[in-house]
Amino acid sequence: MKFDSIVIGGGMAGLSAALRLAEAGQKTLLMASGQSALHFSSGSVDLLESEGDPRAALPAFMAEHPDHPYSKVGLASIEASLADLQRHCALQGLPLFRQERNHQRLTPIGTLKSTWLSPETCACVTEAPAPDVLLLATLEGFRDFHPALAAANLATHSRFAHSRILTGEIRLPQLAAFSRNPHEFRSADIARLFDKQQHDKQDLLTDLAREIGRMVQECGKPGCRHIVLPACLSLGLVGPRLAELEQRTGCTIKEVATMPPSLIGMRMQEALKRRFLALGGTFLTSERVLGARYDGDRVIGVHSQNGDDQLFEANHFVLASGSFFSRGLESRLGGIREPIFDADVLSLPERDAWAGRRLFDHHPFMGFGVKTDDQLRVLRGGTPLANLYGAGSVLAHYDPVREGSGSGVAVATGWQAAGHILAEG
């Protein structure tokens, strides 16, 4: 099979690259090995940890870190890549919210995390005043969101110093009949039930609206009109469902990402996948790439677990296979390894030096990964492979957790790798 470009990896970096290539008219194949890190993410996109506008902080940050992936992309392309992501998501019914500075999203344990882009359905702290009364609610039997814990943590934040934070539990008998054990619900189980009931024309949403009304009435606070629910009301786009709930209850209703798997992250992946397919792209899942063939400094094709006799050929390739979590990098006793192309990697020979002594110390292994040149071409034996570009968390020289840059680097480098390919014509 011959393509213009092949992208290896179905996460944020791979999708960003594939979307730009497909939209430019390239015959593009995306090969995904299975679940990406998006299944375990909040669905928000971090750019850079910053008190003000992170875009204003980027030039100094890049000057201080010349080998950082952002430095190889440049400020203009970083901004363009994020704007493109917003556009693609909006076209698939998943609008993303942002301000002129980082906003803060609510986490499932009630802390606040700075981020740049979030789905509009997410519970976020914006420049608007905090509500006088906020109700955090869960569904009876759901174990992955604990309103009491979230409320206790949120109450310590200065933005909510004058807010009354309440908790509640929604009782839906339909859930008990759905599972062998009513205390073993996961977000996906509940979402499937809501989706099935809507498909079967059963009005579970009416029962949910009635329960929300009961909670609001029982709390006895007339200003209780802001509700936060766990993200479990649909596997697909939840915006219309929340809008209908708001209309029925007269409340503002937002959702918070639960413990993994995260439906908000899964929706992001599915929206971008739909967009890629609509642009004419080819998406292969459960297709783990194992190796490659070369002609000098060029990759001519890759093969998967289905056998090296079936070669997927292309003019250009993007390596967006992820980090250790996604098996894009492998840890060995003597260092780390990139398993597909045996690319050059940044590592440390002494394993004792890989991690800090305490959980919240700096951990050097977070910066391990594949080395590239200034055009993001992957290095192998000290020489760049002419038609292989790296993108996302497989790359070296950045720490997504410490910097608050994970998804931003993925989007920017995927988009930029595609740009280099398109510039070659």
mmCIF file of C-alpha atoms in Angstrom, residues 6-17 29-38 269 287-291 302-303 317-330 336-345 368-372 378 388-396 398 409-410 413-414 417:
data_model
loop_
_atom_site.group_PDB
_atom_site.id
_atom_site.type_symbol
_atom_site.label_atom_id
_atom_site.label_comp_id
_atom_site.label_asym_id
_atom_site.label_seq_id
_atom_site.Cartn_x
_atom_site.Cartn_y
_atom_site.Cartn_z
ATOM 1 C CA ILE A 6 1.988 7.853 7.042
ATOM 2 C CA VAL A 7 1.489 9.026 10.620
ATOM 3 C CA ILE A 8 2.347 6.559 13.391
ATOM 4 C CA GLY A 9 0.275 7.232 16.510
ATOM 5 C CA GLY A 10 -3.372 8.133 17.103
ATOM 6 C CA GLY A 11 -2.986 10.629 19.946
ATOM 7 C CA MET A 12 -3.035 14.403 19.845
ATOM 8 C CA ALA A 13 0.287 14.762 17.999
ATOM 9 C CA GLY A 14 -0.550 12.147 15.381
ATOM 10 C CA LEU A 15 -4.036 13.535 14.775
ATOM 11 C CA SER A 16 -2.736 17.106 14.480
ATOM 12 C CA ALA A 17 -0.245 16.041 11.836
ATOM 13 C CA LEU A 29 -2.656 6.950 6.587
ATOM 14 C CA LEU A 30 -2.799 7.113 10.370
ATOM 15 C CA MET A 31 -1.722 3.912 12.133
ATOM 16 C CA ALA A 32 -2.839 3.666 15.780
ATOM 17 C CA SER A 33 -1.894 0.820 18.074
ATOM 18 C CA GLY A 34 -5.011 1.161 20.264
ATOM 19 C CA GLN A 35 -5.990 3.513 23.056
ATOM 20 C CA SER A 36 -3.988 6.710 23.100
ATOM 21 C CA ALA A 37 -3.172 8.884 26.099
ATOM 22 C CA LEU A 38 -6.299 10.898 25.250
ATOM 23 C CA GLN A 269 -10.040 11.821 20.049
ATOM 24 C CA GLU A 287 -2.089 -1.620 14.046
ATOM 25 C CA ARG A 288 1.120 -1.479 16.074
ATOM 26 C CA VAL A 289 4.087 -0.609 13.878
ATOM 27 C CA LEU A 290 7.089 -2.826 14.623
ATOM 28 C CA GLY A 291 9.773 -1.908 12.142
ATOM 29 C CA VAL A 302 6.884 0.331 7.763
ATOM 30 C CA HIS A 303 5.396 -2.987 8.789
ATOM 31 C CA PHE A 317 6.448 9.591 7.792
ATOM 32 C CA VAL A 318 5.610 11.154 11.157
ATOM 33 C CA LEU A 319 6.619 9.348 14.353
ATOM 34 C CA ALA A 320 4.013 10.294 16.988
ATOM 35 C CA SER A 321 3.991 7.000 18.857
ATOM 36 C CA GLY A 322 3.961 8.493 22.373
ATOM 37 C CA SER A 323 6.202 7.972 25.356
ATOM 38 C CA PHE A 324 6.593 5.033 27.751
ATOM 39 C CA PHE A 325 2.854 4.854 28.468
ATOM 40 C CA SER A 326 2.045 4.233 24.798
ATOM 41 C CA ARG A 327 5.147 2.079 24.222
ATOM 42 C CA GLY A 328 6.624 4.654 21.869
ATOM 43 C CA LEU A 329 9.679 4.425 24.120
ATOM 44 C CA GLU A 330 10.973 1.325 25.885
ATOM 45 C CA ILE A 336 15.834 3.702 26.766
ATOM 46 C CA ARG A 337 15.081 2.665 23.208
ATOM 47 C CA GLU A 338 12.800 3.799 20.399
ATOM 48 C CA PRO A 339 11.568 0.426 19.071
ATOM 49 C CA ILE A 340 10.434 1.143 15.491
ATOM 50 C CA PHE A 341 13.331 3.027 13.875
ATOM 51 C CA ASP A 342 15.996 2.553 16.569
ATOM 52 C CA ALA A 343 16.259 6.337 16.604
ATOM 53 C CA ASP A 344 18.832 8.223 18.638
ATOM 54 C CA VAL A 345 17.506 8.928 22.124
ATOM 55 C CA PHE A 368 14.039 11.477 27.784
ATOM 56 C CA GLY A 369 13.035 10.779 24.202
ATOM 57 C CA VAL A 370 13.929 10.833 20.530
ATOM 58 C CA LYS A 371 16.434 13.365 19.239
ATOM 59 C CA THR A 372 15.613 15.491 16.204
ATOM 60 C CA VAL A 378 14.423 12.119 13.560
ATOM 61 C CA LEU A 388 10.870 10.945 9.054
ATOM 62 C CA TYR A 389 9.647 13.600 11.482
ATOM 63 C CA GLY A 390 9.029 13.320 15.216
ATOM 64 C CA ALA A 391 6.103 14.805 17.140
ATOM 65 C CA GLY A 392 4.575 14.724 20.597
ATOM 66 C CA SER A 393 5.659 12.931 23.739
ATOM 67 C CA VAL A 394 8.133 10.657 21.943
ATOM 68 C CA LEU A 395 10.411 13.714 21.679
ATOM 69 C CA ALA A 396 13.265 14.589 24.019
ATOM 70 C CA TYR A 398 10.856 18.739 27.487
ATOM 71 C CA VAL A 409 3.787 20.406 22.434
ATOM 72 C CA ALA A 410 1.824 17.529 20.885
ATOM 73 C CA THR A 413 4.964 19.577 16.777
ATOM 74 C CA GLY A 414 2.425 17.438 14.925
ATOM 75 C CA ALA A 417 5.946 18.222 11.126
#
